[in-house]
C-alpha atoms as a PDB file:
ATOM      1  CA  UNK A   1       0.098  -0.168  -0.003  1.00  0.00           C
ATOM      2  CA  UNK A   2       2.852   2.679   0.847  1.00  0.00           C
ATOM      3  CA  UNK A   3       3.724   2.829  -2.618  1.00  0.00           C
ATOM      4  CA  UNK A   4       0.074   2.775  -3.845  1.00  0.00           C
ATOM      5  CA  UNK A   5      -0.855   5.586  -2.384  1.00  0.00           C
ATOM      6  CA  UNK A   6       1.565   8.249  -3.156  1.00  0.00           C
ATOM      7  CA  UNK A   7       0.271   8.040  -6.713  1.00  0.00           C
ATOM      8  CA  UNK A   8      -3.482   9.755  -6.589  1.00  0.00           C
ATOM      9  CA  UNK A   9      -1.483  12.028  -5.019  1.00  0.00           C
ATOM     10  CA  UNK A  10       1.104  13.227  -7.789  1.00  0.00           C
ATOM     11  CA  UNK A  11      -1.682  12.201 -10.750  1.00  0.00           C
ATOM     12  CA  UNK A  12      -2.419  15.402 -10.306  1.00  0.00           C
ATOM     13  CA  UNK A  13       0.823  16.462 -12.215  1.00  0.00           C
ATOM     14  CA  UNK A  14       0.244  14.753 -15.183  1.00  0.00           C
ATOM     15  CA  UNK A  15      -3.703  14.887 -15.735  1.00  0.00           C
ATOM     16  CA  UNK A  16      -4.092  19.135 -15.174  1.00  0.00           C
ATOM     17  CA  UNK A  17      -2.217  20.122 -17.664  1.00  0.00           C
ATOM     18  CA  UNK A  18      -3.247  16.569 -20.270  1.00  0.00           C
ATOM     19  CA  UNK A  19      -7.218  18.453 -19.090  1.00  0.00           C
ATOM     20  CA  UNK A  20      -6.197  22.084 -19.058  1.00  0.00           C
ATOM     21  CA  UNK A  21      -4.501  20.990 -23.164  1.00  0.00           C
ATOM     22  CA  UNK A  22      -7.659  19.201 -23.246  1.00  0.00           C
ATOM     23  CA  UNK A  23     -10.721  21.678 -23.114  1.00  0.00           C
ATOM     24  CA  UNK A  24      -9.220  24.825 -24.854  1.00  0.00           C
ATOM     25  CA  UNK A  25      -9.940  22.051 -28.099  1.00  0.00           C
ATOM     26  CA  UNK A  26     -13.622  20.802 -27.263  1.00  0.00           C
ATOM     27  CA  UNK A  27     -16.713  23.187 -27.187  1.00  0.00           C
ATOM     28  CA  UNK A  28     -17.317  24.985 -24.787  1.00  0.00           C
ATOM     29  CA  UNK A  29     -20.056  23.139 -22.913  1.00  0.00           C
ATOM     30  CA  UNK A  30     -17.681  19.795 -22.555  1.00  0.00           C
ATOM     31  CA  UNK A  31     -14.658  22.162 -21.528  1.00  0.00           C
ATOM     32  CA  UNK A  32     -17.071  22.969 -18.712  1.00  0.00           C
ATOM     33  CA  UNK A  33     -18.167  19.634 -18.418  1.00  0.00           C
ATOM     34  CA  UNK A  34     -14.962  18.021 -18.315  1.00  0.00           C
ATOM     35  CA  UNK A  35     -12.988  20.723 -15.911  1.00  0.00           C
ATOM     36  CA  UNK A  36     -14.900  20.120 -13.152  1.00  0.00           C
ATOM     37  CA  UNK A  37     -15.193  16.056 -13.223  1.00  0.00           C
ATOM     38  CA  UNK A  38     -11.806  16.148 -13.709  1.00  0.00           C
ATOM     39  CA  UNK A  39     -11.610  18.269 -10.859  1.00  0.00           C
ATOM     40  CA  UNK A  40     -13.841  16.054  -8.483  1.00  0.00           C
ATOM     41  CA  UNK A  41     -12.212  12.936  -9.574  1.00  0.00           C
ATOM     42  CA  UNK A  42      -9.037  14.306  -8.597  1.00  0.00           C
ATOM     43  CA  UNK A  43      -9.915  15.676  -5.080  1.00  0.00           C
ATOM     44  CA  UNK A  44     -12.079  12.312  -4.292  1.00  0.00           C
ATOM     45  CA  UNK A  45      -8.995  10.159  -5.316  1.00  0.00           C
ATOM     46  CA  UNK A  46      -6.211  12.144  -2.899  1.00  0.00           C
ATOM     47  CA  UNK A  47      -8.582  12.945   0.354  1.00  0.00           C
ATOM     48  CA  UNK A  48      -8.897   8.733  -0.458  1.00  0.00           C
ATOM     49  CA  UNK A  49      -5.564   8.289   0.198  1.00  0.00           C
ATOM     50  CA  UNK A  50      -4.714  10.687   2.625  1.00  0.00           C
ATOM     51  CA  UNK A  51      -7.803   9.330   4.755  1.00  0.00           C
ATOM     52  CA  UNK A  52      -5.646   5.954   3.921  1.00  0.00           C
ATOM     53  CA  UNK A  53      -2.533   6.776   4.838  1.00  0.00           C
ATOM     54  CA  UNK A  54      -3.981   8.095   7.877  1.00  0.00           C
ATOM     55  CA  UNK A  55      -5.452   5.137   8.650  1.00  0.00           C
ATOM     56  CA  UNK A  56      -2.395   2.861   8.075  1.00  0.00           C
ATOM     57  CA  UNK A  57      -0.771   5.058  10.068  1.00  0.00           C
ATOM     58  CA  UNK A  58      -3.502   4.972  13.511  1.00  0.00           C
ATOM     59  CA  UNK A  59      -3.374   1.115  13.053  1.00  0.00           C
ATOM     60  CA  UNK A  60      -0.139   1.460  14.027  1.00  0.00           C
ATOM     61  CA  UNK A  61      -0.584   2.758  17.255  1.00  0.00           C
ATOM     62  CA  UNK A  62      -0.449   0.541  20.416  1.00  0.00           C
ATOM     63  CA  UNK A  63      -4.282   1.879  22.034  1.00  0.00           C
ATOM     64  CA  UNK A  64      -5.725   1.550  18.490  1.00  0.00           C
ATOM     65  CA  UNK A  65      -3.929  -1.977  17.649  1.00  0.00           C
ATOM     66  CA  UNK A  66      -5.023  -3.232  20.563  1.00  0.00           C
ATOM     67  CA  UNK A  67      -9.108  -1.933  19.830  1.00  0.00           C
ATOM     68  CA  UNK A  68      -8.747  -3.831  16.508  1.00  0.00           C
ATOM     69  CA  UNK A  69      -7.660  -7.377  18.184  1.00  0.00           C
ATOM     70  CA  UNK A  70      -4.326  -5.826  15.473  1.00  0.00           C
ATOM     71  CA  UNK A  71      -0.351  -7.923  15.525  1.00  0.00           C
ATOM     72  CA  UNK A  72       1.515  -4.939  14.980  1.00  0.00           C
ATOM     73  CA  UNK A  73       4.785  -7.379  13.293  1.00  0.00           C
ATOM     74  CA  UNK A  74       2.100  -8.386  10.565  1.00  0.00           C
ATOM     75  CA  UNK A  75       0.748  -4.575   9.572  1.00  0.00           C
ATOM     76  CA  UNK A  76       3.501  -4.082   7.519  1.00  0.00           C
ATOM     77  CA  UNK A  77       5.172  -0.801   6.406  1.00  0.00           C
ATOM     78  CA  UNK A  78       7.632   1.037   8.607  1.00  0.00           C
ATOM     79  CA  UNK A  79       6.048   2.688  11.414  1.00  0.00           C
ATOM     80  CA  UNK A  80       9.114   5.788  10.841  1.00  0.00           C
ATOM     81  CA  UNK A  81       7.129   6.135   7.732  1.00  0.00           C
ATOM     82  CA  UNK A  82       3.825   5.526   8.258  1.00  0.00           C
ATOM     83  CA  UNK A  83       3.098   6.944  12.004  1.00  0.00           C
ATOM     84  CA  UNK A  84       4.883  10.618  10.241  1.00  0.00           C
ATOM     85  CA  UNK A  85       2.869  10.030   7.102  1.00  0.00           C
ATOM     86  CA  UNK A  86      -0.818   9.723   8.907  1.00  0.00           C
ATOM     87  CA  UNK A  87      -0.343  13.157  11.285  1.00  0.00           C
ATOM     88  CA  UNK A  88       1.035  14.804   8.484  1.00  0.00           C
ATOM     89  CA  UNK A  89      -2.353  13.050   6.507  1.00  0.00           C
ATOM     90  CA  UNK A  90      -4.641  13.859   9.014  1.00  0.00           C
ATOM     91  CA  UNK A  91      -3.555  17.430   9.225  1.00  0.00           C
ATOM     92  CA  UNK A  92      -4.228  17.805   5.457  1.00  0.00           C
ATOM     93  CA  UNK A  93      -7.557  16.769   5.611  1.00  0.00           C
ATOM     94  CA  UNK A  94      -8.253  18.300   9.202  1.00  0.00           C
ATOM     95  CA  UNK A  95      -7.251  21.489   7.563  1.00  0.00           C
ATOM     96  CA  UNK A  96      -8.855  20.924   3.924  1.00  0.00           C
ATOM     97  CA  UNK A  97     -12.210  20.084   5.884  1.00  0.00           C
ATOM     98  CA  UNK A  98     -12.360  23.741   7.439  1.00  0.00           C
ATOM     99  CA  UNK A  99     -11.626  25.330   4.745  1.00  0.00           C
ATOM    100  CA  UNK A 100     -14.461  23.639   2.802  1.00  0.00           C
ATOM    101  CA  UNK A 101     -17.035  24.911   5.588  1.00  0.00           C
ATOM    102  CA  UNK A 102     -15.160  28.739   5.001  1.00  0.00           C
ATOM    103  CA  UNK A 103     -15.595  28.459   1.027  1.00  0.00           C
ATOM    104  CA  UNK A 104     -19.038  27.018   1.784  1.00  0.00           C
ATOM    105  CA  UNK A 105     -20.190  29.024   4.148  1.00  0.00           C
ATOM    106  CA  UNK A 106     -18.661  32.572   2.922  1.00  0.00           C
ATOM    107  CA  UNK A 107     -19.781  31.865  -0.541  1.00  0.00           C
ATOM    108  CA  UNK A 108     -23.509  31.588   0.703  1.00  0.00           C
ATOM    109  CA  UNK A 109     -23.442  34.394   3.387  1.00  0.00           C
ATOM    110  CA  UNK A 110     -22.691  36.341  -0.197  1.00  0.00           C
ATOM    111  CA  UNK A 111     -25.170  35.241  -2.628  1.00  0.00           C
ATOM    112  CA  UNK A 112     -26.908  36.310   1.052  1.00  0.00           C
ATOM    113  CA  UNK A 113     -25.967  39.335   1.042  1.00  0.00           C
ATOM    114  CA  UNK A 114     -26.887  39.831  -2.736  1.00  0.00           C
ATOM    115  CA  UNK A 115     -29.759  38.746  -2.362  1.00  0.00           C
ATOM    116  CA  UNK A 116     -31.267  41.404  -0.067  1.00  0.00           C
ATOM    117  CA  UNK A 117     -29.102  43.864  -1.377  1.00  0.00           C
ATOM    118  CA  UNK A 118     -31.876  43.621  -5.020  1.00  0.00           C
ATOM    119  CA  UNK A 119     -34.799  42.431  -3.587  1.00  0.00           C
ATOM    120  CA  UNK A 120     -34.845  45.908  -1.510  1.00  0.00           C
ATOM    121  CA  UNK A 121     -35.326  47.061  -5.423  1.00  0.00           C
ATOM    122  CA  UNK A 122     -37.538  47.401  -8.242  1.00  0.00           C
ATOM    123  CA  UNK A 123     -37.753  43.962  -9.845  1.00  0.00           C
ATOM    124  CA  UNK A 124     -39.092  43.408 -13.093  1.00  0.00           C
ATOM    125  CA  UNK A 125     -39.239  39.504 -14.234  1.00  0.00           C
ATOM    126  CA  UNK A 126     -35.362  38.480 -13.387  1.00  0.00           C
ATOM    127  CA  UNK A 127     -34.501  41.655 -13.729  1.00  0.00           C
ATOM    128  CA  UNK A 128     -33.053  44.139 -11.134  1.00  0.00           C
ATOM    129  CA  UNK A 129     -32.085  47.355 -12.311  1.00  0.00           C
ATOM    130  CA  UNK A 130     -28.996  48.927  -9.045  1.00  0.00           C
ATOM    131  CA  UNK A 131     -29.240  52.762  -9.218  1.00  0.00           C
ATOM    132  CA  UNK A 132     -25.634  52.941  -9.326  1.00  0.00           C
ATOM    133  CA  UNK A 133     -23.973  54.489 -12.294  1.00  0.00           C
ATOM    134  CA  UNK A 134     -21.325  52.762 -12.553  1.00  0.00           C
ATOM    135  CA  UNK A 135     -21.380  50.152 -15.337  1.00  0.00           C
ATOM    136  CA  UNK A 136     -21.957  46.570 -13.532  1.00  0.00           C
ATOM    137  CA  UNK A 137     -23.930  43.073 -14.703  1.00  0.00           C
ATOM    138  CA  UNK A 138     -23.901  39.489 -13.063  1.00  0.00           C
ATOM    139  CA  UNK A 139     -26.207  36.901 -12.492  1.00  0.00           C
ATOM    140  CA  UNK A 140     -27.002  36.563  -9.146  1.00  0.00           C
ATOM    141  CA  UNK A 141     -27.976  32.552  -8.251  1.00  0.00           C
ATOM    142  CA  UNK A 142     -31.194  32.008  -5.767  1.00  0.00           C
ATOM    143  CA  UNK A 143     -34.580  31.246  -5.373  1.00  0.00           C
ATOM    144  CA  UNK A 144     -35.299  33.006  -8.270  1.00  0.00           C
ATOM    145  CA  UNK A 145     -32.349  33.643  -9.920  1.00  0.00           C
ATOM    146  CA  UNK A 146     -31.906  37.713 -10.954  1.00  0.00           C
ATOM    147  CA  UNK A 147     -29.821  39.062 -13.750  1.00  0.00           C
ATOM    148  CA  UNK A 148     -28.476  42.058 -11.798  1.00  0.00           C
ATOM    149  CA  UNK A 149     -27.794  44.952 -13.804  1.00  0.00           C
ATOM    150  CA  UNK A 150     -26.751  49.176 -13.187  1.00  0.00           C
ATOM    151  CA  UNK A 151     -28.647  52.133 -14.285  1.00  0.00           C
ATOM    152  CA  UNK A 152     -24.690  52.958 -15.764  1.00  0.00           C
ATOM    153  CA  UNK A 153     -24.193  49.629 -17.601  1.00  0.00           C
ATOM    154  CA  UNK A 154     -27.913  49.781 -19.519  1.00  0.00           C
ATOM    155  CA  UNK A 155     -27.062  53.765 -20.497  1.00  0.00           C
ATOM    156  CA  UNK A 156     -23.862  51.803 -21.908  1.00  0.00           C
ATOM    157  CA  UNK A 157     -25.213  49.740 -24.098  1.00  0.00           C
ATOM    158  CA  UNK A 158     -28.169  50.447 -27.189  1.00  0.00           C
ATOM    159  CA  UNK A 159     -31.001  48.152 -26.561  1.00  0.00           C
ATOM    160  CA  UNK A 160     -29.985  45.467 -29.305  1.00  0.00           C
ATOM    161  CA  UNK A 161     -26.834  44.638 -27.391  1.00  0.00           C
ATOM    162  CA  UNK A 162     -29.122  45.347 -23.753  1.00  0.00           C
ATOM    163  CA  UNK A 163     -31.083  42.039 -25.180  1.00  0.00           C
ATOM    164  CA  UNK A 164     -27.385  40.098 -25.524  1.00  0.00           C
ATOM    165  CA  UNK A 165     -26.152  40.990 -22.063  1.00  0.00           C
ATOM    166  CA  UNK A 166     -28.952  39.744 -20.291  1.00  0.00           C
ATOM    167  CA  UNK A 167     -29.113  36.897 -22.781  1.00  0.00           C
ATOM    168  CA  UNK A 168     -25.759  36.052 -21.694  1.00  0.00           C
ATOM    169  CA  UNK A 169     -26.349  36.314 -17.724  1.00  0.00           C
ATOM    170  CA  UNK A 170     -29.161  33.852 -18.646  1.00  0.00           C
ATOM    171  CA  UNK A 171     -26.950  32.020 -18.833  1.00  0.00           C
ATOM    172  CA  UNK A 172     -24.924  31.733 -15.756  1.00  0.00           C
ATOM    173  CA  UNK A 173     -28.749  30.870 -14.329  1.00  0.00           C
ATOM    174  CA  UNK A 174     -30.134  28.981 -16.688  1.00  0.00           C
ATOM    175  CA  UNK A 175     -26.741  26.393 -16.619  1.00  0.00           C
ATOM    176  CA  UNK A 176     -26.163  26.769 -12.554  1.00  0.00           C
ATOM    177  CA  UNK A 177     -23.084  27.708 -13.628  1.00  0.00           C
ATOM    178  CA  UNK A 178     -21.580  29.441  -9.883  1.00  0.00           C
ATOM    179  CA  UNK A 179     -22.271  25.444  -9.407  1.00  0.00           C
ATOM    180  CA  UNK A 180     -19.694  24.909 -11.326  1.00  0.00           C
ATOM    181  CA  UNK A 181     -16.897  27.200 -10.109  1.00  0.00           C
ATOM    182  CA  UNK A 182     -17.787  26.221  -6.096  1.00  0.00           C
ATOM    183  CA  UNK A 183     -16.982  22.678  -7.273  1.00  0.00           C
ATOM    184  CA  UNK A 184     -14.023  23.646  -8.375  1.00  0.00           C
ATOM    185  CA  UNK A 185     -12.992  25.624  -6.229  1.00  0.00           C
ATOM    186  CA  UNK A 186     -13.654  22.906  -2.885  1.00  0.00           C
ATOM    187  CA  UNK A 187     -11.155  20.992  -5.242  1.00  0.00           C
ATOM    188  CA  UNK A 188      -8.843  22.860  -5.381  1.00  0.00           C
ATOM    189  CA  UNK A 189      -8.659  23.025  -1.328  1.00  0.00           C
ATOM    190  CA  UNK A 190      -8.219  18.604  -1.530  1.00  0.00           C
ATOM    191  CA  UNK A 191      -5.556  19.519  -4.305  1.00  0.00           C
ATOM    192  CA  UNK A 192      -3.479  23.164  -4.897  1.00  0.00           C
ATOM    193  CA  UNK A 193      -2.884  21.852  -7.475  1.00  0.00           C
ATOM    194  CA  UNK A 194      -6.284  21.828  -9.152  1.00  0.00           C
ATOM    195  CA  UNK A 195      -6.033  25.560  -8.422  1.00  0.00           C
ATOM    196  CA  UNK A 196      -5.166  25.861 -11.544  1.00  0.00           C
ATOM    197  CA  UNK A 197      -7.984  24.358 -13.041  1.00  0.00           C
ATOM    198  CA  UNK A 198     -10.638  27.350 -12.269  1.00  0.00           C
ATOM    199  CA  UNK A 199      -9.307  29.944 -15.170  1.00  0.00           C
ATOM    200  CA  UNK A 200      -9.545  27.465 -17.870  1.00  0.00           C
ATOM    201  CA  UNK A 201     -13.161  26.490 -16.374  1.00  0.00           C
ATOM    202  CA  UNK A 202     -14.373  29.618 -15.739  1.00  0.00           C
ATOM    203  CA  UNK A 203     -13.096  30.777 -19.341  1.00  0.00           C
ATOM    204  CA  UNK A 204     -15.118  27.760 -20.344  1.00  0.00           C
ATOM    205  CA  UNK A 205     -17.919  29.032 -18.270  1.00  0.00           C
ATOM    206  CA  UNK A 206     -18.508  32.282 -20.048  1.00  0.00           C
ATOM    207  CA  UNK A 207     -17.975  30.572 -23.481  1.00  0.00           C
ATOM    208  CA  UNK A 208     -20.569  28.671 -23.069  1.00  0.00           C
ATOM    209  CA  UNK A 209     -22.830  31.772 -22.110  1.00  0.00           C
ATOM    210  CA  UNK A 210     -21.766  33.835 -25.175  1.00  0.00           C
ATOM    211  CA  UNK A 211     -22.641  30.981 -27.211  1.00  0.00           C
ATOM    212  CA  UNK A 212     -25.716  30.716 -25.669  1.00  0.00           C
ATOM    213  CA  UNK A 213     -26.148  34.721 -25.795  1.00  0.00           C
ATOM    214  CA  UNK A 214     -25.159  34.211 -29.206  1.00  0.00           C
ATOM    215  CA  UNK A 215     -28.264  31.907 -30.321  1.00  0.00           C
ATOM    216  CA  UNK A 216     -30.623  33.645 -28.223  1.00  0.00           C
ATOM    217  CA  UNK A 217     -30.560  36.666 -29.352  1.00  0.00           C
ATOM    218  CA  UNK A 218     -29.008  35.606 -33.291  1.00  0.00           C
ATOM    219  CA  UNK A 219     -26.566  37.768 -33.540  1.00  0.00           C
ATOM    220  CA  UNK A 220     -23.086  37.073 -33.103  1.00  0.00           C
ATOM    221  CA  UNK A 221     -21.501  40.238 -34.206  1.00  0.00           C
ATOM    222  CA  UNK A 222     -23.999  41.749 -31.790  1.00  0.00           C
ATOM    223  CA  UNK A 223     -23.167  39.572 -28.980  1.00  0.00           C
ATOM    224  CA  UNK A 224     -20.058  40.826 -29.305  1.00  0.00           C
ATOM    225  CA  UNK A 225     -20.322  43.649 -29.433  1.00  0.00           C
ATOM    226  CA  UNK A 226     -22.465  43.588 -26.026  1.00  0.00           C
ATOM    227  CA  UNK A 227     -19.443  41.861 -24.252  1.00  0.00           C
ATOM    228  CA  UNK A 228     -17.110  44.289 -25.052  1.00  0.00           C
ATOM    229  CA  UNK A 229     -18.404  47.493 -25.112  1.00  0.00           C
ATOM    230  CA  UNK A 230     -19.187  45.709 -21.204  1.00  0.00           C
ATOM    231  CA  UNK A 231     -16.325  44.884 -20.490  1.00  0.00           C
ATOM    232  CA  UNK A 232     -14.563  49.113 -21.671  1.00  0.00           C
ATOM    233  CA  UNK A 233     -17.960  49.987 -19.336  1.00  0.00           C
ATOM    234  CA  UNK A 234     -17.182  48.677 -15.893  1.00  0.00           C
ATOM    235  CA  UNK A 235     -14.258  49.873 -14.490  1.00  0.00           C
ATOM    236  CA  UNK A 236     -11.635  47.036 -12.342  1.00  0.00           C
ATOM    237  CA  UNK A 237     -13.045  47.895  -8.506  1.00  0.00           C
ATOM    238  CA  UNK A 238     -15.945  49.662  -9.496  1.00  0.00           C
ATOM    239  CA  UNK A 239     -18.400  46.555  -8.787  1.00  0.00           C
ATOM    240  CA  UNK A 240     -20.715  46.927  -6.272  1.00  0.00           C
ATOM    241  CA  UNK A 241     -20.327  46.686  -2.359  1.00  0.00           C
ATOM    242  CA  UNK A 242     -22.807  43.448  -2.104  1.00  0.00           C
ATOM    243  CA  UNK A 243     -21.543  41.683  -5.429  1.00  0.00           C
ATOM    244  CA  UNK A 244     -20.350  38.211  -4.281  1.00  0.00           C
ATOM    245  CA  UNK A 245     -16.721  37.208  -5.890  1.00  0.00           C
ATOM    246  CA  UNK A 246     -18.348  34.043  -6.780  1.00  0.00           C
ATOM    247  CA  UNK A 247     -21.012  35.797  -8.967  1.00  0.00           C
ATOM    248  CA  UNK A 248     -20.636  35.349 -13.054  1.00  0.00           C
ATOM    249  CA  UNK A 249     -20.996  38.553 -15.137  1.00  0.00           C
ATOM    250  CA  UNK A 250     -20.501  39.394 -18.874  1.00  0.00           C
ATOM    251  CA  UNK A 251     -17.346  41.590 -18.230  1.00  0.00           C
ATOM    252  CA  UNK A 252     -14.822  38.663 -16.865  1.00  0.00           C
ATOM    253  CA  UNK A 253     -12.602  37.144 -17.896  1.00  0.00           C
ATOM    254  CA  UNK A 254     -10.354  37.265 -21.567  1.00  0.00           C
ATOM    255  CA  UNK A 255     -12.783  38.750 -23.604  1.00  0.00           C
ATOM    256  CA  UNK A 256     -10.614  39.808 -26.539  1.00  0.00           C
ATOM    257  CA  UNK A 257     -10.448  36.374 -26.446  1.00  0.00           C
ATOM    258  CA  UNK A 258     -14.141  35.758 -26.505  1.00  0.00           C
ATOM    259  CA  UNK A 259     -14.803  38.446 -28.448  1.00  0.00           C
ATOM    260  CA  UNK A 260     -12.493  37.358 -30.924  1.00  0.00           C
ATOM    261  CA  UNK A 261     -14.151  33.812 -30.710  1.00  0.00           C
ATOM    262  CA  UNK A 262     -17.596  34.864 -31.364  1.00  0.00           C
ATOM    263  CA  UNK A 263     -16.563  37.069 -34.758  1.00  0.00           C
ATOM    264  CA  UNK A 264     -14.910  34.127 -35.644  1.00  0.00           C
ATOM    265  CA  UNK A 265     -16.500  32.161 -39.145  1.00  0.00           C
ATOM    266  CA  UNK A 266     -18.372  29.154 -37.900  1.00  0.00           C
ATOM    267  CA  UNK A 267     -17.482  25.680 -39.484  1.00  0.00           C
ATOM    268  CA  UNK A 268     -20.149  25.152 -41.562  1.00  0.00           C
ATOM    269  CA  UNK A 269     -22.466  21.742 -40.052  1.00  0.00           C
ATOM    270  CA  UNK A 270     -21.515  18.195 -41.048  1.00  0.00           C
ATOM    271  CA  UNK A 271     -17.650  19.626 -42.171  1.00  0.00           C
ATOM    272  CA  UNK A 272     -15.496  17.267 -40.565  1.00  0.00           C
ATOM    273  CA  UNK A 273     -12.654  18.371 -37.785  1.00  0.00           C
ATOM    274  CA  UNK A 274      -8.753  18.762 -39.250  1.00  0.00           C
ATOM    275  CA  UNK A 275      -7.741  15.119 -39.435  1.00  0.00           C
ATOM    276  CA  UNK A 276      -4.457  16.553 -37.146  1.00  0.00           C
ATOM    277  CA  UNK A 277      -5.989  18.444 -34.806  1.00  0.00           C
ATOM    278  CA  UNK A 278      -8.382  15.263 -34.442  1.00  0.00           C
ATOM    279  CA  UNK A 279      -5.808  12.842 -33.558  1.00  0.00           C
ATOM    280  CA  UNK A 280      -4.549  15.161 -31.210  1.00  0.00           C
ATOM    281  CA  UNK A 281      -6.635  15.236 -29.163  1.00  0.00           C
ATOM    282  CA  UNK A 282      -7.581  11.518 -28.775  1.00  0.00           C
ATOM    283  CA  UNK A 283      -4.549  11.470 -27.462  1.00  0.00           C
ATOM    284  CA  UNK A 284      -4.348  13.886 -25.188  1.00  0.00           C
ATOM    285  CA  UNK A 285      -7.854  12.325 -23.704  1.00  0.00           C
ATOM    286  CA  UNK A 286      -6.290   9.471 -23.994  1.00  0.00           C
ATOM    287  CA  UNK A 287      -3.870   9.820 -21.278  1.00  0.00           C
ATOM    288  CA  UNK A 288      -6.213  11.903 -19.625  1.00  0.00           C
ATOM    289  CA  UNK A 289      -8.402   8.986 -18.976  1.00  0.00           C
ATOM    290  CA  UNK A 290      -5.378   6.567 -18.581  1.00  0.00           C
ATOM    291  CA  UNK A 291      -4.226   8.979 -15.189  1.00  0.00           C
ATOM    292  CA  UNK A 292      -7.812   9.792 -14.134  1.00  0.00           C
ATOM    293  CA  UNK A 293      -8.604   5.602 -13.978  1.00  0.00           C
ATOM    294  CA  UNK A 294      -4.570   5.471 -12.893  1.00  0.00           C
ATOM    295  CA  UNK A 295      -5.731   7.453  -9.912  1.00  0.00           C
ATOM    296  CA  UNK A 296      -8.629   5.530  -9.464  1.00  0.00           C
ATOM    297  CA  UNK A 297      -6.992   2.784  -9.269  1.00  0.00           C
ATOM    298  CA  UNK A 298      -4.393   2.983  -7.283  1.00  0.00           C
ATOM    299  CA  UNK A 299      -6.125   4.670  -4.620  1.00  0.00           C
ATOM    300  CA  UNK A 300      -8.541   1.559  -4.409  1.00  0.00           C
ATOM    301  CA  UNK A 301      -5.832  -1.067  -4.794  1.00  0.00           C
ATOM    302  CA  UNK A 302      -4.518   0.866  -2.243  1.00  0.00           C
ATOM    303  CA  UNK A 303      -7.382   0.006  -0.293  1.00  0.00           C
ATOM    304  CA  UNK A 304      -7.012  -2.910  -0.818  1.00  0.00           C
ATOM    305  CA  UNK A 305      -4.080  -3.786  -0.030  1.00  0.00           C
ATOM    306  CA  UNK A 306      -4.849  -2.156   3.419  1.00  0.00           C
ATOM    307  CA  UNK A 307      -7.311  -4.133   3.991  1.00  0.00           C
ATOM    308  CA  UNK A 308      -6.123  -7.548   3.494  1.00  0.00           C
ATOM    309  CA  UNK A 309      -3.710  -6.556   6.088  1.00  0.00           C
ATOM    310  CA  UNK A 310      -5.871  -5.688   8.882  1.00  0.00           C
ATOM    311  CA  UNK A 311      -7.290  -8.763   7.935  1.00  0.00           C
ATOM    312  CA  UNK A 312      -4.035 -10.994   8.614  1.00  0.00           C
ATOM    313  CA  UNK A 313      -3.284  -8.769  12.063  1.00  0.00           C
ATOM    314  CA  UNK A 314      -6.379 -10.166  13.012  1.00  0.00           C
ATOM    315  CA  UNK A 315      -6.571 -13.278  12.151  1.00  0.00           C
ATOM    316  CA  UNK A 316      -3.067 -14.281  13.654  1.00  0.00           C
ATOM    317  CA  UNK A 317      -3.925 -11.786  17.108  1.00  0.00           C
ATOM    318  CA  UNK A 318      -6.321 -14.036  17.431  1.00  0.00           C
ATOM    319  CA  UNK A 319      -4.228 -16.726  17.091  1.00  0.00           C
END
């Protein structure tokens, strides 16, 4: 077990770059699901590996071994390594649990504060207009979800671009995109390398909303102009005091890259993709799948090995 248990802790070194590379070649929706799914699986394998390290070291302690009727010489693994590793795993798991609880509580607190601020102003359907001069707009999830926009942003855009902006924010609400970001943030608590998935995930979610808005208004150029003009109007640091830090907005992310993607010529339906690009994508997908599967298999193998060792130690202790 001492070898297999370390594999899930090291596998993100290979899996994260592969996931980022593959996401760049996928449609936005598929990329968002890929990045979030990889973050969840890798975080789960990391947590399982730390839990196994903790259990393996704890079983070497005489009081725990006596409680489980274990024979210490048959437990295997050098206690000089397993016990300190268990202590480190316990610290990491405890710190991770506290960090997850803190992030979750902060997320809900920010959303509740923002909703209270929005409900203090008149609404029309799902649209809430704040009487602020600073241009800003964002999707505020909840029941019901709200598209929050300031008077300054309404003045900055013509009517057709306002509709594109609203369609973008509604796409965030319909897709529950804030949950993707929250899930990735919680997964990153389990392994620091997973933090680098947040930026490409946020970009994929914005592109997902961009494409949905373009389909809704029926004009990609209008959508591109709306995003560009809104981003130019919005000033850094000018967002409202009650705007949550975890909400999604059309003015965030690499806006020039998003605008360029909207203005790029679309591939005709049924047109085959470039062969070299398809082959490269398949290779990266196969590598990523192998990394994730290997990580999960190593965690399962370590768990099975630990279970077998415990059974042998219990049987010898009984005899």
